[in-house]
Coordinates of C-alpha atoms (C1' of nucleotides) in Angstrom, one line a residue:
Chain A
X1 CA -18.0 -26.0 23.9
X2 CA -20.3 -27.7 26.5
X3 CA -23.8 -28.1 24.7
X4 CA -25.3 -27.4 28.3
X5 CA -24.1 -24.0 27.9
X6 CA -26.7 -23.2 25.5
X7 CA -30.1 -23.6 27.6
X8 CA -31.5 -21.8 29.9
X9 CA -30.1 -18.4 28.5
X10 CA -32.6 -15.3 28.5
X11 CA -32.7 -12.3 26.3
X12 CA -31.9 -9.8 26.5
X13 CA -30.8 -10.0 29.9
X14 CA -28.2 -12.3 29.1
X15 CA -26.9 -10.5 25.8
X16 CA -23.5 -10.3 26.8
X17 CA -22.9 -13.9 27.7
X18 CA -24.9 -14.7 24.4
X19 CA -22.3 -12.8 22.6
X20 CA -19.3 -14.1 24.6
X21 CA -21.0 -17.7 23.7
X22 CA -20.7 -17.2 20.0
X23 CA -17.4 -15.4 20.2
X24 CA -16.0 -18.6 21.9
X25 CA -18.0 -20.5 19.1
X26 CA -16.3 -18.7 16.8
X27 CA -12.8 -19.6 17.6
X28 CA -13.5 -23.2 16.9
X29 CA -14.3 -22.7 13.6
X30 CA -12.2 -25.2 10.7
X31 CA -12.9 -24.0 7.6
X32 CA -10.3 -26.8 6.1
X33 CA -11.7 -28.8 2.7
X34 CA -14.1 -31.4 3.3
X35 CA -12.4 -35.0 3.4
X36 CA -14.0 -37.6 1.0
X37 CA -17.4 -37.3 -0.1
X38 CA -20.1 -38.4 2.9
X39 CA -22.2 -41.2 2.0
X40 CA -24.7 -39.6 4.7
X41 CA -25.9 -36.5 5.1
X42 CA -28.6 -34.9 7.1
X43 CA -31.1 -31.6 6.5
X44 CA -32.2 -30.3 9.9
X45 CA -35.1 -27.6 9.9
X46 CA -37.6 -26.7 11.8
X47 CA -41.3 -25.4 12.6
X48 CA -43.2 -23.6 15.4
X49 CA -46.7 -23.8 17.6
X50 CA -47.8 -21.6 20.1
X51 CA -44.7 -22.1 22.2
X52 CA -42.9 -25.3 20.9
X53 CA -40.5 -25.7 18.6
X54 CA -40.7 -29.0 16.2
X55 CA -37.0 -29.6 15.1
X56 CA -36.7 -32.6 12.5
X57 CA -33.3 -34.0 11.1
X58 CA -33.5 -36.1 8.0
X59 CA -30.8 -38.4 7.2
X60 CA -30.3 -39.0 3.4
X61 CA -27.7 -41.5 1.0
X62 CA -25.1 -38.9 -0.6
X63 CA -24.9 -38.9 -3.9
X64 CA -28.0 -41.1 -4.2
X65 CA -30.1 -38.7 -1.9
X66 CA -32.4 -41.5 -1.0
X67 CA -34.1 -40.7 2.6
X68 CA -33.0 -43.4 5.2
X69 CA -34.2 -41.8 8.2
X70 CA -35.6 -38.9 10.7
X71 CA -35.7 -38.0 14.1
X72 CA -38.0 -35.3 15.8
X73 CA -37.6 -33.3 19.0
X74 CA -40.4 -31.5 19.9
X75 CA -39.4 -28.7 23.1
X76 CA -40.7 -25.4 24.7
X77 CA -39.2 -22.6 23.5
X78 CA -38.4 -19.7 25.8
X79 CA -35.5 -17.9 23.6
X80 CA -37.4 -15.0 21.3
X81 CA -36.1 -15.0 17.4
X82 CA -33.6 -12.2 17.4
X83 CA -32.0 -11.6 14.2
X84 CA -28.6 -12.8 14.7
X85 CA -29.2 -15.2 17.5
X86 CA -31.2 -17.6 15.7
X87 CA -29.0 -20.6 17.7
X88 CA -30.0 -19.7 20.5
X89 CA -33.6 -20.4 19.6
X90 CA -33.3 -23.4 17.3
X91 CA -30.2 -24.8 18.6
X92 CA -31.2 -27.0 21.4
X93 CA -34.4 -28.7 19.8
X94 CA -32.2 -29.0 16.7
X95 CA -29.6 -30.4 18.6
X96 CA -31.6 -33.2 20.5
X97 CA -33.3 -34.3 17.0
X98 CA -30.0 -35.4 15.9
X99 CA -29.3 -37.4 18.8
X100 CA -32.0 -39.4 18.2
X101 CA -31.0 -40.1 14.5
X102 CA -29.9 -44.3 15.0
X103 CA -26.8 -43.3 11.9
X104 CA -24.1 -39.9 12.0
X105 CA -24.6 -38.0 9.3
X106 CA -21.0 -37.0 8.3
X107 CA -22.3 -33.6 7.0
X108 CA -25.1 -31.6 8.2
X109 CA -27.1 -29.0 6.3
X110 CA -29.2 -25.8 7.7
X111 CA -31.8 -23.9 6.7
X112 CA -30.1 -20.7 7.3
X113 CA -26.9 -19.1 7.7
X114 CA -23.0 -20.8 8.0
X115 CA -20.3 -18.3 9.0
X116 CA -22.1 -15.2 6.6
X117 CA -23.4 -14.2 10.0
X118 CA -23.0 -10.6 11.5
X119 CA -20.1 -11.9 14.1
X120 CA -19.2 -15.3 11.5
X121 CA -21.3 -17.7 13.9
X122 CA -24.7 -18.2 12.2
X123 CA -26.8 -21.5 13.0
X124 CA -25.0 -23.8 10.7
X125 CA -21.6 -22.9 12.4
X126 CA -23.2 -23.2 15.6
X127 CA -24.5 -26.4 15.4
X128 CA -21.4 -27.3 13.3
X129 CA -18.9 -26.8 16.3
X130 CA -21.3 -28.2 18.9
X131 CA -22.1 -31.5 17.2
X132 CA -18.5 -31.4 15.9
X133 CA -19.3 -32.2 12.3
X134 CA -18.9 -30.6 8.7
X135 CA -21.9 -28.3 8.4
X136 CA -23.5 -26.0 5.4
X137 CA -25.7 -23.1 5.7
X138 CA -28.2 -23.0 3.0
X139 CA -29.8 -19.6 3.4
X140 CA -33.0 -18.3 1.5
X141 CA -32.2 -14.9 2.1
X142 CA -29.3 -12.3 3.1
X143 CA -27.9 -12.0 6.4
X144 CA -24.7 -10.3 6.3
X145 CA -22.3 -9.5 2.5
X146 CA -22.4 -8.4 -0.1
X147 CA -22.9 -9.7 -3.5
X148 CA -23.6 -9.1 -7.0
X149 CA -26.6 -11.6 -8.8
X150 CA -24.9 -14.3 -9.9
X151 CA -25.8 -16.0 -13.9
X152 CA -29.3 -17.0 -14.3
X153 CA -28.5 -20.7 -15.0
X154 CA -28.0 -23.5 -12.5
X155 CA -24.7 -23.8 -11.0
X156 CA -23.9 -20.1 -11.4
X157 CA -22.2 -18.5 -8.3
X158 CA -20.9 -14.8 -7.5
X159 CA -19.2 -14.7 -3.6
X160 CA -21.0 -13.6 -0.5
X161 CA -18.2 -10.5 0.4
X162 CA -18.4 -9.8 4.5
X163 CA -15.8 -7.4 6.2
X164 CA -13.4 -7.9 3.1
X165 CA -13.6 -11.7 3.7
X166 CA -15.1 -14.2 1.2
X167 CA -17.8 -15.9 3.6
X168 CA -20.0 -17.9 1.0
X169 CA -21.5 -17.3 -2.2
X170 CA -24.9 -16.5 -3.7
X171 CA -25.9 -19.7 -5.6
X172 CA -28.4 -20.5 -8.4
X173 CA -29.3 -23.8 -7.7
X174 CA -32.0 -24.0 -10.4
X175 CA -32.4 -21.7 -13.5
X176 CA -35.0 -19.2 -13.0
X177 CA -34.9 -19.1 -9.4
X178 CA -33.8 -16.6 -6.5
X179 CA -30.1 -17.4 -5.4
X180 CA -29.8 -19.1 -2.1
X181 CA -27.1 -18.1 0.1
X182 CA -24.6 -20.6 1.0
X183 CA -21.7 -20.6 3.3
X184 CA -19.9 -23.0 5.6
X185 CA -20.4 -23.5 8.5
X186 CA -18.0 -26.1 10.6
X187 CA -15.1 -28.5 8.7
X188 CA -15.9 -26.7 5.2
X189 CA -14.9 -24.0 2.9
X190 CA -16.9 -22.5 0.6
X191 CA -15.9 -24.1 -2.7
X192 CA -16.8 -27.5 -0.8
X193 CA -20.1 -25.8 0.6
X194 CA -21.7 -24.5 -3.1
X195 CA -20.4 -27.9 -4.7
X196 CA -22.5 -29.6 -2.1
X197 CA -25.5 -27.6 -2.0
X198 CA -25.6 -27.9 -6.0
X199 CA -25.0 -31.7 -5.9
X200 CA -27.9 -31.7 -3.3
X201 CA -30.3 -29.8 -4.8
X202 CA -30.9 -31.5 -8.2
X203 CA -34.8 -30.5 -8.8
X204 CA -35.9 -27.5 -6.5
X205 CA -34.3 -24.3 -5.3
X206 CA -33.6 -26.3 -1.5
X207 CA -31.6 -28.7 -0.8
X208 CA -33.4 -32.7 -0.9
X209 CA -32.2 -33.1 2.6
X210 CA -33.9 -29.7 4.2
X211 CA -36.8 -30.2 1.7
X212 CA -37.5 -32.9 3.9
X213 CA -36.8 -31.6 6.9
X214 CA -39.4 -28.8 6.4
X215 CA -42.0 -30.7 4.9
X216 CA -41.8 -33.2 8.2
X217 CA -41.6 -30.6 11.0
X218 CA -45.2 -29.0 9.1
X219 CA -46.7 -32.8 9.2
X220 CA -45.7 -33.2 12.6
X221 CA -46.9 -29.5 13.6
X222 CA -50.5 -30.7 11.9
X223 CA -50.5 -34.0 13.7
X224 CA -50.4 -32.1 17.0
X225 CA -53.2 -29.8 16.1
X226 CA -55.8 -32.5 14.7
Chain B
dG1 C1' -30.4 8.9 14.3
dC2 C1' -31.3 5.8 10.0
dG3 C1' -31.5 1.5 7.8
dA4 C1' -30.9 -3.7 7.9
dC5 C1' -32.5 -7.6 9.8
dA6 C1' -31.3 -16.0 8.8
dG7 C1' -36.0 -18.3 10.8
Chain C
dA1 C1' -41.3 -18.6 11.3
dT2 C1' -46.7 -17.8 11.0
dC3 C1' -51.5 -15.8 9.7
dT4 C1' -54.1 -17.4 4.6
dT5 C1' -57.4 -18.1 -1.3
dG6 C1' -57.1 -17.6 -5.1
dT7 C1' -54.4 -16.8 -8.9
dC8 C1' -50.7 -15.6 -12.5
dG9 C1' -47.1 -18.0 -15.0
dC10 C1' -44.1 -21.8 -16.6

DNA sequence: GCGACAG
DNA sequence: ATCTTGTCGC
């Protein structure tokens, strides 16, 4: 999947390609268990102004989860958020942040959605077959599947069910806290993805990693206001 | 037609 | 996501 193929597209006028985009997307899809641990990781997120996009990638030790780096891209956006097409919009800015990052990351994590997407290619699967890395989805919220509340303490899971398919799971990362929903997105399955996401967020409801990433883009937003 | 709907 | 102060609860 050319990377180029992504820009340039407009909604909805080019709805049917967007769709024949993810389809093809789609196919690449591994979800095969994750090798040995990664000793890096990175949490990619990102924030808006007017009509820029400020993507930020932050590179962190695993298991340490000690920040050694970040990379920012800062772009025009012209793709509107449309629920279900979310790559279309953050993909690109999201993409050229971790190009600038000096070390791979050997797993990625997104502030959104994995393969528990409408057609099974939300933004961490995206980004996961175009970069060609293992990728997570760490949602706040529902997109697609169903579910049942998992336990209320940390590290309890119930599975994310989608078209009769297990896609991810509704995880409590923290006791006392709204599940987040995680599901893989590239070079993952779903038992690696919640053991991840656990091991990742040891404190807060988010992940270390997209903590970051959040916390950054807003700083940078700021610093191009004032 | 009605309801759902990542960020 | 973003617009936005104080405020209730752990």
């Amino acid at each position: 999947m050319d990377p180029e193929r992504v820009k340039a597209l407009k909604w909805p006028e080019d709805k049917a390609l967007l769709k024949g985009i993810q389809e093809d997307i789609r196919k690449e899809i591994r979800l095969i268990p994750l090798g040995k641990p990664p000793e890096l990781l990175a949490g990619i997120d990102a924030s808006f102004l007017d009509d820029r996009i400020v993507s930020v990638a932050c590179l962190f030790s695993f298991p340490g989860l000690e920040q050694l780096e970040q990379s920012v891209a800062v772009r025009k956006l012209s793709f509107p958020y449309i629920t279900g097409y979310l790559s279309f919009r953050e993909g690109p800015a999201m993409l050229e942040a971790l190009s600038r990052l000096s070390f791979k990351p050997e797993l990625l994590i997104f502030d959104g959605q994995g393969i528990a997407h409408p057609r099974g290619v939300g933004l961490a699967a995206f980004m996961g077959v175009l970069t060609g890395l293992p990728s997570i989805g760490c949602a706040k919220t529902r997109l697609a599947g169903e579910y049942i509340e998992p336990g209320e303490k940390r590290g309890e899971s119930s599975p994310l069910v989608h078209k009769g398919e297990v896609v991810g799971a509704a995880v409590r990362t923290q006791e006392k806290v709204r599940p987040v929903f995680v599901s893989p997105g590239n070079l993952i399955d779903v038992e690696g993805s919640v053991r991840m996401v656990l091991e990742c967020s040891p404190r807060y409801r988010l992940t270390e990693p997209v903590r970051a990433a959040d916390a950054l883009s807003r700083k940078i937003k700021k610093e191009l206001i004032g």
